[in-house]
Amino acid sequence: MINIAIDGPAGAGKSTIARKVAEKLSFIYVDTGAMYRAMALYLHRKGIAADDTEAIARVCKEPRISIEYRDGEQVVLLDGENVNSFLRTQEVSDMASKSSAVPEVRKRLVELQQKLAAEQSVVMDGRDIGTVVLPDAQVKIYLTASVRVRAKRRFLELKEKGENPVLEKIEEEIAERDHRDMTREVAPLRQADDAVLVDSSDMTINEVTSHILNIIRDRTGSGRRPVPGL
Ligand code: DC
C-alpha cells in the first residue's frame, strides 16, 4: 500500500490537487474534511450547540459514518444516507471547525481514516494526516499559499456564485481560521518534520499537480516506475 498525505491550511487547493494526484496514480482520494463535516451535520441536526463540548463528546459516538466511491467520487454516508450535498453550508462549516477540536470526534474519524489507508493506496488530505493519521506515509506534502492569494481565490469563487464578497473581510477570516487551526490543543495544523513544503501562491493547479507527482516519483523509487500511472 502506498499512502500520500497532503496537509495544509484552508483554501490552499488541497482537495483539488489531491483529487488530481489520486486520479493520475489510480489511487483512492480520501477527503477527511468531508468526514468532519458529516459528523458536524449530525450534531447540527441533533440541535447540539457548537460550543457544547460535553454534548459533542457524547453524541459523536452515535452516528455511523462511512465512505463509498461512486463514479470515482467520494460519497459520505451518514447512517447510510448520502449527505454530500449538505456538507458545504455555513452552519456545517462552523460546527465542523468547532467539533473537530473535540478529542472524541477525532478519535472516531482517525480510526476510520487509518482503516481506509490500510486497505488501499490513498491520497488523503486534511490537517493532521502526516502528523497523526498516517505518520508512516511514504510521501507527505504540506501545501500552502499566502493568505492574500487564498483570499483572492475564495473571493473569485464567491463572485462566480453571484455573491458580493469583500476581499479584506475574507482575508481576515482566513487569517483567523489559520490561527485557530494552528493553535488548537488537539491535532493542530502543523507541517510534519518529514513533509515537503509546497507553496502554491504563484503556481497554477496543473503546475502544483505535476510538481507533487514529481516529488512522489522521487520518493517512491528512483528511475523505476514503482507507482502505477506514473
Ligand atoms: O478541509 P475542510 O474545510 O473540509 O475541513 C472541515 C473542518 O474539519 C475544518 O474546520 C478543519 C477540520 N479538519 C480537521 O480538523 N482535520 C482534518 N484532517 C480535516 C479537516
mmCIF file of N, CA, C and O in Angstrom, residues 141-182:
data_model
loop_
_atom_site.group_PDB
_atom_site.id
_atom_site.type_symbol
_atom_site.label_atom_id
_atom_site.label_comp_id
_atom_site.label_asym_id
_atom_site.label_seq_id
_atom_site.Cartn_x
_atom_site.Cartn_y
_atom_site.Cartn_z
ATOM 1 N N ILE A 141 3.111 15.884 1.959
ATOM 2 C CA ILE A 141 3.189 17.207 1.347
ATOM 3 C C ILE A 141 2.502 18.193 2.280
ATOM 4 O O ILE A 141 1.421 17.903 2.812
ATOM 5 N N TYR A 142 3.120 19.344 2.480
ATOM 6 C CA TYR A 142 2.443 20.429 3.196
ATOM 7 C C TYR A 142 2.191 21.524 2.174
ATOM 8 O O TYR A 142 3.106 22.186 1.705
ATOM 9 N N LEU A 143 0.917 21.626 1.789
ATOM 10 C CA LEU A 143 0.550 22.531 0.699
ATOM 11 C C LEU A 143 -0.016 23.823 1.272
ATOM 12 O O LEU A 143 -1.004 23.808 2.004
ATOM 13 N N THR A 144 0.623 24.919 0.934
ATOM 14 C CA THR A 144 0.135 26.183 1.468
ATOM 15 C C THR A 144 0.141 27.253 0.373
ATOM 16 O O THR A 144 0.544 27.000 -0.767
ATOM 17 N N ALA A 145 -0.378 28.423 0.723
ATOM 18 C CA ALA A 145 -0.332 29.597 -0.156
ATOM 19 C C ALA A 145 -0.511 30.794 0.760
ATOM 20 O O ALA A 145 -1.017 30.648 1.879
ATOM 21 N N SER A 146 -0.098 31.967 0.299
ATOM 22 C CA SER A 146 -0.206 33.137 1.172
ATOM 23 C C SER A 146 -1.671 33.429 1.481
ATOM 24 O O SER A 146 -2.570 33.042 0.725
ATOM 25 N N VAL A 147 -1.902 34.120 2.591
ATOM 26 C CA VAL A 147 -3.265 34.483 2.989
ATOM 27 C C VAL A 147 -3.913 35.294 1.861
ATOM 28 O O VAL A 147 -5.062 35.068 1.483
ATOM 29 N N ARG A 148 -3.153 36.233 1.295
ATOM 30 C CA ARG A 148 -3.674 37.093 0.225
ATOM 31 C C ARG A 148 -4.177 36.267 -0.963
ATOM 32 O O ARG A 148 -5.273 36.464 -1.461
ATOM 33 N N VAL A 149 -3.340 35.341 -1.402
ATOM 34 C CA VAL A 149 -3.703 34.529 -2.568
ATOM 35 C C VAL A 149 -4.917 33.653 -2.271
ATOM 36 O O VAL A 149 -5.842 33.532 -3.080
ATOM 37 N N ARG A 150 -4.936 33.051 -1.089
ATOM 38 C CA ARG A 150 -6.083 32.203 -0.733
ATOM 39 C C ARG A 150 -7.358 33.030 -0.644
ATOM 40 O O ARG A 150 -8.430 32.599 -1.080
ATOM 41 N N ALA A 151 -7.242 34.230 -0.113
ATOM 42 C CA ALA A 151 -8.418 35.116 -0.017
ATOM 43 C C ALA A 151 -8.902 35.486 -1.418
ATOM 44 O O ALA A 151 -10.107 35.490 -1.695
ATOM 45 N N LYS A 152 -7.972 35.753 -2.310
ATOM 46 C CA LYS A 152 -8.360 36.122 -3.685
ATOM 47 C C LYS A 152 -9.090 34.977 -4.376
ATOM 48 O O LYS A 152 -10.070 35.172 -5.077
ATOM 49 N N ARG A 153 -8.569 33.755 -4.178
ATOM 50 C CA ARG A 153 -9.204 32.584 -4.796
ATOM 51 C C ARG A 153 -10.637 32.435 -4.289
ATOM 52 O O ARG A 153 -11.561 32.183 -5.053
ATOM 53 N N ARG A 154 -10.809 32.567 -2.979
ATOM 54 C CA ARG A 154 -12.139 32.436 -2.365
ATOM 55 C C ARG A 154 -13.062 33.559 -2.873
ATOM 56 O O ARG A 154 -14.228 33.335 -3.173
ATOM 57 N N PHE A 155 -12.505 34.747 -2.971
ATOM 58 C CA PHE A 155 -13.235 35.920 -3.459
ATOM 59 C C PHE A 155 -13.801 35.644 -4.856
ATOM 60 O O PHE A 155 -14.978 35.867 -5.138
ATOM 61 N N LEU A 156 -12.953 35.112 -5.732
ATOM 62 C CA LEU A 156 -13.391 34.824 -7.104
ATOM 63 C C LEU A 156 -14.458 33.735 -7.142
ATOM 64 O O LEU A 156 -15.419 33.817 -7.907
ATOM 65 N N GLU A 157 -14.277 32.731 -6.280
ATOM 66 C CA GLU A 157 -15.265 31.648 -6.187
ATOM 67 C C GLU A 157 -16.639 32.209 -5.826
ATOM 68 O O GLU A 157 -17.651 31.890 -6.448
ATOM 69 N N LEU A 158 -16.665 33.084 -4.807
ATOM 70 C CA LEU A 158 -17.934 33.649 -4.333
ATOM 71 C C LEU A 158 -18.550 34.551 -5.402
ATOM 72 O O LEU A 158 -19.760 34.565 -5.607
ATOM 73 N N LYS A 159 -17.695 35.321 -6.076
ATOM 74 C CA LYS A 159 -18.185 36.198 -7.149
ATOM 75 C C LYS A 159 -18.871 35.384 -8.227
ATOM 76 O O LYS A 159 -19.928 35.736 -8.745
ATOM 77 N N GLU A 160 -18.208 34.261 -8.559
ATOM 78 C CA GLU A 160 -18.760 33.407 -9.608
ATOM 79 C C GLU A 160 -20.124 32.855 -9.228
ATOM 80 O O GLU A 160 -20.969 32.615 -10.085
ATOM 81 N N LYS A 161 -20.322 32.693 -7.912
ATOM 82 C CA LYS A 161 -21.611 32.200 -7.423
ATOM 83 C C LYS A 161 -22.651 33.312 -7.395
ATOM 84 O O LYS A 161 -23.773 33.102 -6.928
ATOM 85 N N GLY A 162 -22.258 34.524 -7.783
ATOM 86 C CA GLY A 162 -23.209 35.634 -7.810
ATOM 87 C C GLY A 162 -23.257 36.413 -6.507
ATOM 88 O O GLY A 162 -24.105 37.284 -6.316
ATOM 89 N N GLU A 163 -22.317 36.103 -5.583
ATOM 90 C CA GLU A 163 -22.317 36.838 -4.313
ATOM 91 C C GLU A 163 -21.487 38.111 -4.439
ATOM 92 O O GLU A 163 -20.862 38.364 -5.467
ATOM 93 N N ASN A 164 -21.513 38.903 -3.365
ATOM 94 C CA ASN A 164 -20.824 40.184 -3.421
ATOM 95 C C ASN A 164 -19.788 40.293 -2.299
ATOM 96 O O ASN A 164 -19.954 41.057 -1.353
ATOM 97 N N PRO A 165 -18.703 39.516 -2.413
ATOM 98 C CA PRO A 165 -17.767 39.404 -1.294
ATOM 99 C C PRO A 165 -16.861 40.634 -1.128
ATOM 100 O O PRO A 165 -16.691 41.411 -2.077
ATOM 101 N N VAL A 166 -16.297 40.779 0.090
ATOM 102 C CA VAL A 166 -15.332 41.856 0.348
ATOM 103 C C VAL A 166 -13.984 41.198 0.636
ATOM 104 O O VAL A 166 -13.859 40.412 1.587
ATOM 105 N N LEU A 167 -13.004 41.514 -0.197
ATOM 106 C CA LEU A 167 -11.712 40.822 -0.131
ATOM 107 C C LEU A 167 -11.066 40.923 1.260
ATOM 108 O O LEU A 167 -10.597 39.926 1.809
ATOM 109 N N GLU A 168 -11.064 42.124 1.823
ATOM 110 C CA GLU A 168 -10.406 42.334 3.120
ATOM 111 C C GLU A 168 -11.041 41.472 4.213
ATOM 112 O O GLU A 168 -10.351 40.954 5.081
ATOM 113 N N LYS A 169 -12.372 41.341 4.116
ATOM 114 C CA LYS A 169 -13.079 40.558 5.135
ATOM 115 C C LYS A 169 -12.686 39.077 5.017
ATOM 116 O O LYS A 169 -12.431 38.406 6.012
ATOM 117 N N ILE A 170 -12.611 38.604 3.780
ATOM 118 C CA ILE A 170 -12.225 37.203 3.565
ATOM 119 C C ILE A 170 -10.806 36.977 4.081
ATOM 120 O O ILE A 170 -10.515 35.968 4.727
ATOM 121 N N GLU A 171 -9.945 37.949 3.821
ATOM 122 C CA GLU A 171 -8.557 37.831 4.282
ATOM 123 C C GLU A 171 -8.510 37.693 5.800
ATOM 124 O O GLU A 171 -7.794 36.838 6.337
ATOM 125 N N GLU A 172 -9.292 38.516 6.461
ATOM 126 C CA GLU A 172 -9.351 38.470 7.928
ATOM 127 C C GLU A 172 -9.827 37.109 8.419
ATOM 128 O O GLU A 172 -9.256 36.531 9.340
ATOM 129 N N GLU A 173 -10.886 36.607 7.768
ATOM 130 C CA GLU A 173 -11.459 35.319 8.196
ATOM 131 C C GLU A 173 -10.447 34.188 8.010
ATOM 132 O O GLU A 173 -10.328 33.300 8.853
ATOM 133 N N ILE A 174 -9.730 34.227 6.905
ATOM 134 C CA ILE A 174 -8.749 33.166 6.633
ATOM 135 C C ILE A 174 -7.622 33.211 7.671
ATOM 136 O O ILE A 174 -7.216 32.173 8.205
ATOM 137 N N ALA A 175 -7.158 34.415 7.979
ATOM 138 C CA ALA A 175 -6.074 34.556 8.961
ATOM 139 C C ALA A 175 -6.539 34.048 10.323
ATOM 140 O O ALA A 175 -5.798 33.360 11.044
ATOM 141 N N GLU A 176 -7.800 34.337 10.649
ATOM 142 C CA GLU A 176 -8.361 33.914 11.925
ATOM 143 C C GLU A 176 -8.459 32.381 11.997
ATOM 144 O O GLU A 176 -8.115 31.755 12.991
ATOM 145 N N ARG A 177 -8.938 31.803 10.882
ATOM 146 C CA ARG A 177 -9.106 30.350 10.830
ATOM 147 C C ARG A 177 -7.748 29.650 10.903
ATOM 148 O O ARG A 177 -7.599 28.642 11.587
ATOM 149 N N ASP A 178 -6.748 30.202 10.225
ATOM 150 C CA ASP A 178 -5.383 29.651 10.294
ATOM 151 C C ASP A 178 -4.926 29.612 11.744
ATOM 152 O O ASP A 178 -4.407 28.609 12.222
ATOM 153 N N HIS A 179 -5.163 30.739 12.414
ATOM 154 C CA HIS A 179 -4.706 30.852 13.791
ATOM 155 C C HIS A 179 -5.387 29.787 14.652
ATOM 156 O O HIS A 179 -4.730 29.097 15.437
ATOM 157 N N ARG A 180 -6.713 29.644 14.455
ATOM 158 C CA ARG A 180 -7.461 28.667 15.251
ATOM 159 C C ARG A 180 -6.969 27.241 14.956
ATOM 160 O O ARG A 180 -6.724 26.450 15.855
ATOM 161 N N ASP A 181 -6.788 26.928 13.676
ATOM 162 C CA ASP A 181 -6.341 25.579 13.294
ATOM 163 C C ASP A 181 -4.938 25.265 13.827
ATOM 164 O O ASP A 181 -4.636 24.134 14.177
ATOM 165 N N MET A 182 -4.076 26.298 13.858
ATOM 166 C CA MET A 182 -2.678 26.044 14.229
ATOM 167 C C MET A 182 -2.443 26.063 15.730
ATOM 168 O O MET A 182 -1.429 25.542 16.200
#
